[in-house]
Amino acid sequence: MKLIAEQERAIQNGHAVAVTVGGAACVVLRKDIYERGEEVDYSPWTKDEMDLLAAETADLLAGDGLDEPDDS
């Protein structure tokens, strides 16, 4: 498997790298990181970012009126 330099650097730094092998979506991860059994973040969003987005969505769904235009 050939990886570009950016992917190799990411793996060396302990990050997971998404690749496609024969049409199958795969993730490449250093063996020592995998064996630790720690949770690996595969998404572009951090947990804090997802929490903020969820709170913002909940506010919009609550219908507080702040997202609606003012009546003139």
PDB file of N, CA and C in Angstrom:
ATOM      1  N   MET A   1       0.849  -1.159   0.000  1.00  0.00           N
ATOM      2  CA  MET A   1       0.000   0.000   0.000  1.00  0.00           C
ATOM      3  C   MET A   1       0.902   1.232   0.000  1.00  0.00           C
ATOM      4  N   LYS A   2       0.567   2.172  -0.832  1.00  0.00           N
ATOM      5  CA  LYS A   2       1.334   3.412  -0.894  1.00  0.00           C
ATOM      6  C   LYS A   2       0.540   4.512  -0.209  1.00  0.00           C
ATOM      7  N   LEU A   3       1.224   5.239   0.660  1.00  0.00           N
ATOM      8  CA  LEU A   3       0.614   6.368   1.347  1.00  0.00           C
ATOM      9  C   LEU A   3       1.339   7.640   0.932  1.00  0.00           C
ATOM     10  N   ILE A   4       0.612   8.747   0.915  1.00  0.00           N
ATOM     11  CA  ILE A   4       1.271  10.015   0.638  1.00  0.00           C
ATOM     12  C   ILE A   4       1.981  10.472   1.907  1.00  0.00           C
ATOM     13  N   ALA A   5       2.895  11.416   1.755  1.00  0.00           N
ATOM     14  CA  ALA A   5       3.711  11.875   2.880  1.00  0.00           C
ATOM     15  C   ALA A   5       2.850  12.369   4.040  1.00  0.00           C
ATOM     16  N   GLU A   6       1.769  13.068   3.734  1.00  0.00           N
ATOM     17  CA  GLU A   6       0.890  13.587   4.784  1.00  0.00           C
ATOM     18  C   GLU A   6       0.259  12.449   5.594  1.00  0.00           C
ATOM     19  N   GLN A   7      -0.152  11.378   4.917  1.00  0.00           N
ATOM     20  CA  GLN A   7      -0.722  10.222   5.605  1.00  0.00           C
ATOM     21  C   GLN A   7       0.327   9.540   6.484  1.00  0.00           C
ATOM     22  N   GLU A   8       1.534   9.411   5.968  1.00  0.00           N
ATOM     23  CA  GLU A   8       2.602   8.790   6.749  1.00  0.00           C
ATOM     24  C   GLU A   8       2.897   9.594   8.007  1.00  0.00           C
ATOM     25  N   ARG A   9       2.942  10.923   7.880  1.00  0.00           N
ATOM     26  CA  ARG A   9       3.188  11.775   9.052  1.00  0.00           C
ATOM     27  C   ARG A   9       2.072  11.611  10.075  1.00  0.00           C
ATOM     28  N   ALA A  10       0.827  11.551   9.602  1.00  0.00           N
ATOM     29  CA  ALA A  10      -0.308  11.385  10.508  1.00  0.00           C
ATOM     30  C   ALA A  10      -0.190  10.075  11.277  1.00  0.00           C
ATOM     31  N   ILE A  11       0.154   9.008  10.593  1.00  0.00           N
ATOM     32  CA  ILE A  11       0.308   7.703  11.256  1.00  0.00           C
ATOM     33  C   ILE A  11       1.451   7.746  12.251  1.00  0.00           C
ATOM     34  N   GLN A  12       2.573   8.350  11.870  1.00  0.00           N
ATOM     35  CA  GLN A  12       3.713   8.460  12.783  1.00  0.00           C
ATOM     36  C   GLN A  12       3.349   9.252  14.035  1.00  0.00           C
ATOM     37  N   ASN A  13       2.427  10.206  13.898  1.00  0.00           N
ATOM     38  CA  ASN A  13       1.986  11.009  15.037  1.00  0.00           C
ATOM     39  C   ASN A  13       0.847  10.363  15.810  1.00  0.00           C
ATOM     40  N   GLY A  14       0.503   9.126  15.463  1.00  0.00           N
ATOM     41  CA  GLY A  14      -0.509   8.385  16.212  1.00  0.00           C
ATOM     42  C   GLY A  14      -1.933   8.617  15.779  1.00  0.00           C
ATOM     43  N   HIS A  15      -2.137   9.229  14.615  1.00  0.00           N
ATOM     44  CA  HIS A  15      -3.484   9.484  14.122  1.00  0.00           C
ATOM     45  C   HIS A  15      -3.944   8.355  13.203  1.00  0.00           C
ATOM     46  N   ALA A  16      -5.238   8.149  13.158  1.00  0.00           N
ATOM     47  CA  ALA A  16      -5.829   7.187  12.236  1.00  0.00           C
ATOM     48  C   ALA A  16      -5.944   7.834  10.865  1.00  0.00           C
ATOM     49  N   VAL A  17      -5.738   7.053   9.808  1.00  0.00           N
ATOM     50  CA  VAL A  17      -5.826   7.553   8.442  1.00  0.00           C
ATOM     51  C   VAL A  17      -6.828   6.692   7.679  1.00  0.00           C
ATOM     52  N   ALA A  18      -7.829   7.349   7.106  1.00  0.00           N
ATOM     53  CA  ALA A  18      -8.835   6.640   6.308  1.00  0.00           C
ATOM     54  C   ALA A  18      -8.278   6.396   4.912  1.00  0.00           C
ATOM     55  N   VAL A  19      -8.399   5.154   4.434  1.00  0.00           N
ATOM     56  CA  VAL A  19      -7.949   4.787   3.093  1.00  0.00           C
ATOM     57  C   VAL A  19      -9.000   3.871   2.468  1.00  0.00           C
ATOM     58  N   THR A  20      -8.907   3.704   1.157  1.00  0.00           N
ATOM     59  CA  THR A  20      -9.769   2.765   0.453  1.00  0.00           C
ATOM     60  C   THR A  20      -8.891   1.695  -0.168  1.00  0.00           C
ATOM     61  N   VAL A  21      -9.211   0.447   0.121  1.00  0.00           N
ATOM     62  CA  VAL A  21      -8.439  -0.682  -0.393  1.00  0.00           C
ATOM     63  C   VAL A  21      -9.397  -1.582  -1.154  1.00  0.00           C
ATOM     64  N   GLY A  22      -9.218  -1.661  -2.458  1.00  0.00           N
ATOM     65  CA  GLY A  22     -10.086  -2.500  -3.283  1.00  0.00           C
ATOM     66  C   GLY A  22     -11.548  -2.136  -3.165  1.00  0.00           C
ATOM     67  N   GLY A  23     -11.834  -0.852  -2.985  1.00  0.00           N
ATOM     68  CA  GLY A  23     -13.214  -0.394  -2.853  1.00  0.00           C
ATOM     69  C   GLY A  23     -13.763  -0.456  -1.437  1.00  0.00           C
ATOM     70  N   ALA A  24     -12.986  -1.012  -0.500  1.00  0.00           N
ATOM     71  CA  ALA A  24     -13.434  -1.109   0.892  1.00  0.00           C
ATOM     72  C   ALA A  24     -12.831   0.025   1.716  1.00  0.00           C
ATOM     73  N   ALA A  25     -13.664   0.697   2.496  1.00  0.00           N
ATOM     74  CA  ALA A  25     -13.182   1.752   3.382  1.00  0.00           C
ATOM     75  C   ALA A  25     -12.439   1.118   4.552  1.00  0.00           C
ATOM     76  N   CYS A  26     -11.215   1.593   4.789  1.00  0.00           N
ATOM     77  CA  CYS A  26     -10.373   1.054   5.855  1.00  0.00           C
ATOM     78  C   CYS A  26      -9.746   2.185   6.657  1.00  0.00           C
ATOM     79  N   VAL A  27      -9.180   1.828   7.792  1.00  0.00           N
ATOM     80  CA  VAL A  27      -8.471   2.787   8.628  1.00  0.00           C
ATOM     81  C   VAL A  27      -7.104   2.208   8.945  1.00  0.00           C
ATOM     82  N   VAL A  28      -6.052   3.014   8.730  1.00  0.00           N
ATOM     83  CA  VAL A  28      -4.692   2.603   9.048  1.00  0.00           C
ATOM     84  C   VAL A  28      -4.314   3.282  10.355  1.00  0.00           C
ATOM     85  N   LEU A  29      -3.798   2.475  11.285  1.00  0.00           N
ATOM     86  CA  LEU A  29      -3.435   2.969  12.611  1.00  0.00           C
ATOM     87  C   LEU A  29      -2.192   2.240  13.074  1.00  0.00           C
ATOM     88  N   ARG A  30      -1.276   2.953  13.721  1.00  0.00           N
ATOM     89  CA  ARG A  30      -0.082   2.293  14.244  1.00  0.00           C
ATOM     90  C   ARG A  30      -0.479   1.165  15.193  1.00  0.00           C
ATOM     91  N   LYS A  31       0.252   0.064  15.132  1.00  0.00           N
ATOM     92  CA  LYS A  31      -0.062  -1.121  15.934  1.00  0.00           C
ATOM     93  C   LYS A  31      -0.046  -0.826  17.428  1.00  0.00           C
ATOM     94  N   ASP A  32       0.925  -0.059  17.903  1.00  0.00           N
ATOM     95  CA  ASP A  32       0.998   0.219  19.341  1.00  0.00           C
ATOM     96  C   ASP A  32      -0.198   1.039  19.821  1.00  0.00           C
ATOM     97  N   ILE A  33      -0.702   1.921  18.980  1.00  0.00           N
ATOM     98  CA  ILE A  33      -1.887   2.704  19.337  1.00  0.00           C
ATOM     99  C   ILE A  33      -3.108   1.779  19.380  1.00  0.00           C
ATOM    100  N   TYR A  34      -3.229   0.919  18.385  1.00  0.00           N
ATOM    101  CA  TYR A  34      -4.353  -0.030  18.330  1.00  0.00           C
ATOM    102  C   TYR A  34      -4.365  -0.938  19.552  1.00  0.00           C
ATOM    103  N   GLU A  35      -3.205  -1.441  19.924  1.00  0.00           N
ATOM    104  CA  GLU A  35      -3.115  -2.399  21.038  1.00  0.00           C
ATOM    105  C   GLU A  35      -3.423  -1.764  22.389  1.00  0.00           C
ATOM    106  N   ARG A  36      -3.318  -0.451  22.493  1.00  0.00           N
ATOM    107  CA  ARG A  36      -3.679   0.221  23.755  1.00  0.00           C
ATOM    108  C   ARG A  36      -5.165   0.106  24.030  1.00  0.00           C
ATOM    109  N   GLY A  37      -5.948  -0.074  22.972  1.00  0.00           N
ATOM    110  CA  GLY A  37      -7.386  -0.217  23.134  1.00  0.00           C
ATOM    111  C   GLY A  37      -8.094   1.085  23.450  1.00  0.00           C
ATOM    112  N   GLU A  38      -7.407   2.203  23.234  1.00  0.00           N
ATOM    113  CA  GLU A  38      -8.024   3.494  23.497  1.00  0.00           C
ATOM    114  C   GLU A  38      -9.001   3.848  22.398  1.00  0.00           C
ATOM    115  N   GLU A  39      -9.928   4.717  22.742  1.00  0.00           N
ATOM    116  CA  GLU A  39     -10.870   5.201  21.744  1.00  0.00           C
ATOM    117  C   GLU A  39     -10.128   6.070  20.745  1.00  0.00           C
ATOM    118  N   VAL A  40     -10.393   5.836  19.472  1.00  0.00           N
ATOM    119  CA  VAL A  40      -9.748   6.602  18.407  1.00  0.00           C
ATOM    120  C   VAL A  40     -10.802   7.461  17.734  1.00  0.00           C
ATOM    121  N   ASP A  41     -10.486   8.710  17.529  1.00  0.00           N
ATOM    122  CA  ASP A  41     -11.411   9.634  16.891  1.00  0.00           C
ATOM    123  C   ASP A  41     -11.187   9.613  15.385  1.00  0.00           C
ATOM    124  N   TYR A  42     -12.179   9.134  14.649  1.00  0.00           N
ATOM    125  CA  TYR A  42     -12.070   9.043  13.202  1.00  0.00           C
ATOM    126  C   TYR A  42     -12.766  10.212  12.505  1.00  0.00           C
ATOM    127  N   SER A  43     -13.412  11.071  13.260  1.00  0.00           N
ATOM    128  CA  SER A  43     -14.191  12.130  12.631  1.00  0.00           C
ATOM    129  C   SER A  43     -13.428  13.449  12.589  1.00  0.00           C
ATOM    130  N   PRO A  44     -13.877  14.340  11.737  1.00  0.00           N
ATOM    131  CA  PRO A  44     -13.239  15.656  11.688  1.00  0.00           C
ATOM    132  C   PRO A  44     -13.713  16.562  12.824  1.00  0.00           C
ATOM    133  N   TRP A  45     -14.690  16.125  13.618  1.00  0.00           N
ATOM    134  CA  TRP A  45     -15.246  16.913  14.709  1.00  0.00           C
ATOM    135  C   TRP A  45     -14.699  16.425  16.041  1.00  0.00           C
ATOM    136  N   THR A  46     -14.353  17.350  16.918  1.00  0.00           N
ATOM    137  CA  THR A  46     -13.974  16.969  18.276  1.00  0.00           C
ATOM    138  C   THR A  46     -15.249  16.775  19.091  1.00  0.00           C
ATOM    139  N   LYS A  47     -15.127  16.146  20.254  1.00  0.00           N
ATOM    140  CA  LYS A  47     -16.288  15.944  21.120  1.00  0.00           C
ATOM    141  C   LYS A  47     -16.873  17.290  21.535  1.00  0.00           C
ATOM    142  N   ASP A  48     -16.018  18.249  21.871  1.00  0.00           N
ATOM    143  CA  ASP A  48     -16.493  19.579  22.268  1.00  0.00           C
ATOM    144  C   ASP A  48     -17.246  20.260  21.125  1.00  0.00           C
ATOM    145  N   GLU A  49     -16.737  20.134  19.906  1.00  0.00           N
ATOM    146  CA  GLU A  49     -17.424  20.727  18.760  1.00  0.00           C
ATOM    147  C   GLU A  49     -18.793  20.096  18.545  1.00  0.00           C
ATOM    148  N   MET A  50     -18.875  18.773  18.696  1.00  0.00           N
ATOM    149  CA  MET A  50     -20.163  18.099  18.529  1.00  0.00           C
ATOM    150  C   MET A  50     -21.139  18.519  19.619  1.00  0.00           C
ATOM    151  N   ASP A  51     -20.642  18.683  20.859  1.00  0.00           N
ATOM    152  CA  ASP A  51     -21.502  19.123  21.958  1.00  0.00           C
ATOM    153  C   ASP A  51     -22.046  20.527  21.700  1.00  0.00           C
ATOM    154  N   LEU A  52     -21.179  21.426  21.208  1.00  0.00           N
ATOM    155  CA  LEU A  52     -21.625  22.786  20.898  1.00  0.00           C
ATOM    156  C   LEU A  52     -22.659  22.791  19.782  1.00  0.00           C
ATOM    157  N   LEU A  53     -22.433  21.985  18.761  1.00  0.00           N
ATOM    158  CA  LEU A  53     -23.378  21.893  17.659  1.00  0.00           C
ATOM    159  C   LEU A  53     -24.711  21.322  18.133  1.00  0.00           C
ATOM    160  N   ALA A  54     -24.674  20.325  18.991  1.00  0.00           N
ATOM    161  CA  ALA A  54     -25.904  19.737  19.532  1.00  0.00           C
ATOM    162  C   ALA A  54     -26.679  20.767  20.354  1.00  0.00           C
ATOM    163  N   ALA A  55     -25.972  21.557  21.159  1.00  0.00           N
ATOM    164  CA  ALA A  55     -26.629  22.586  21.962  1.00  0.00           C
ATOM    165  C   ALA A  55     -27.251  23.655  21.070  1.00  0.00           C
ATOM    166  N   GLU A  56     -26.532  24.054  20.029  1.00  0.00           N
ATOM    167  CA  GLU A  56     -27.058  25.045  19.098  1.00  0.00           C
ATOM    168  C   GLU A  56     -28.305  24.518  18.392  1.00  0.00           C
ATOM    169  N   THR A  57     -28.269  23.262  17.992  1.00  0.00           N
ATOM    170  CA  THR A  57     -29.423  22.651  17.331  1.00  0.00           C
ATOM    171  C   THR A  57     -30.613  22.579  18.278  1.00  0.00           C
ATOM    172  N   ALA A  58     -30.366  22.210  19.524  1.00  0.00           N
ATOM    173  CA  ALA A  58     -31.442  22.131  20.511  1.00  0.00           C
ATOM    174  C   ALA A  58     -32.076  23.505  20.718  1.00  0.00           C
ATOM    175  N   ASP A  59     -31.252  24.557  20.766  1.00  0.00           N
ATOM    176  CA  ASP A  59     -31.777  25.914  20.913  1.00  0.00           C
ATOM    177  C   ASP A  59     -32.666  26.287  19.732  1.00  0.00           C
ATOM    178  N   LEU A  60     -32.218  25.944  18.526  1.00  0.00           N
ATOM    179  CA  LEU A  60     -33.018  26.255  17.339  1.00  0.00           C
ATOM    180  C   LEU A  60     -34.339  25.490  17.337  1.00  0.00           C
ATOM    181  N   LEU A  61     -34.306  24.239  17.761  1.00  0.00           N
ATOM    182  CA  LEU A  61     -35.525  23.426  17.786  1.00  0.00           C
ATOM    183  C   LEU A  61     -36.478  23.851  18.894  1.00  0.00           C
ATOM    184  N   ALA A  62     -35.941  24.497  19.935  1.00  0.00           N
ATOM    185  CA  ALA A  62     -36.773  24.942  21.048  1.00  0.00           C
ATOM    186  C   ALA A  62     -37.700  26.068  20.626  1.00  0.00           C
ATOM    187  N   GLY A  63     -37.411  26.708  19.497  1.00  0.00           N
ATOM    188  CA  GLY A  63     -38.281  27.766  18.990  1.00  0.00           C
ATOM    189  C   GLY A  63     -38.253  29.005  19.853  1.00  0.00           C
ATOM    190  N   ASP A  64     -37.047  29.418  20.252  1.00  0.00           N
ATOM    191  CA  ASP A  64     -36.931  30.596  21.102  1.00  0.00           C
ATOM    192  C   ASP A  64     -37.187  31.896  20.347  1.00  0.00           C
ATOM    193  N   GLY A  65     -37.364  31.809  19.030  1.00  0.00           N
ATOM    194  CA  GLY A  65     -37.680  32.978  18.237  1.00  0.00           C
ATOM    195  C   GLY A  65     -36.482  33.801  17.802  1.00  0.00           C
ATOM    196  N   LEU A  66     -35.311  33.476  18.291  1.00  0.00           N
ATOM    197  CA  LEU A  66     -34.131  34.259  17.941  1.00  0.00           C
ATOM    198  C   LEU A  66     -33.700  34.037  16.498  1.00  0.00           C
ATOM    199  N   ASP A  67     -34.135  32.937  15.901  1.00  0.00           N
ATOM    200  CA  ASP A  67     -33.728  32.648  14.528  1.00  0.00           C
ATOM    201  C   ASP A  67     -34.758  33.136  13.503  1.00  0.00           C
ATOM    202  N   GLU A  68     -35.824  33.783  13.988  1.00  0.00           N
ATOM    203  CA  GLU A  68     -36.848  34.261  13.079  1.00  0.00           C
ATOM    204  C   GLU A  68     -36.708  35.760  12.865  1.00  0.00           C
ATOM    205  N   PRO A  69     -37.088  36.259  11.669  1.00  0.00           N
ATOM    206  CA  PRO A  69     -36.973  37.697  11.400  1.00  0.00           C
ATOM    207  C   PRO A  69     -37.928  38.518  12.275  1.00  0.00           C
ATOM    208  N   ASP A  70     -37.494  39.739  12.543  1.00  0.00           N
ATOM    209  CA  ASP A  70     -38.340  40.649  13.328  1.00  0.00           C
ATOM    210  C   ASP A  70     -39.513  41.113  12.483  1.00  0.00           C
ATOM    211  N   ASP A  71     -40.692  41.269  13.112  1.00  0.00           N
ATOM    212  CA  ASP A  71     -41.858  41.821  12.430  1.00  0.00           C
ATOM    213  C   ASP A  71     -41.741  43.332  12.426  1.00  0.00           C
ATOM    214  N   SER A  72     -41.870  43.935  11.261  1.00  0.00           N
ATOM    215  CA  SER A  72     -41.763  45.396  11.168  1.00  0.00           C
ATOM    216  C   SER A  72     -43.097  46.025  10.957  1.00  0.00           C
TER     217      SER A  72
END
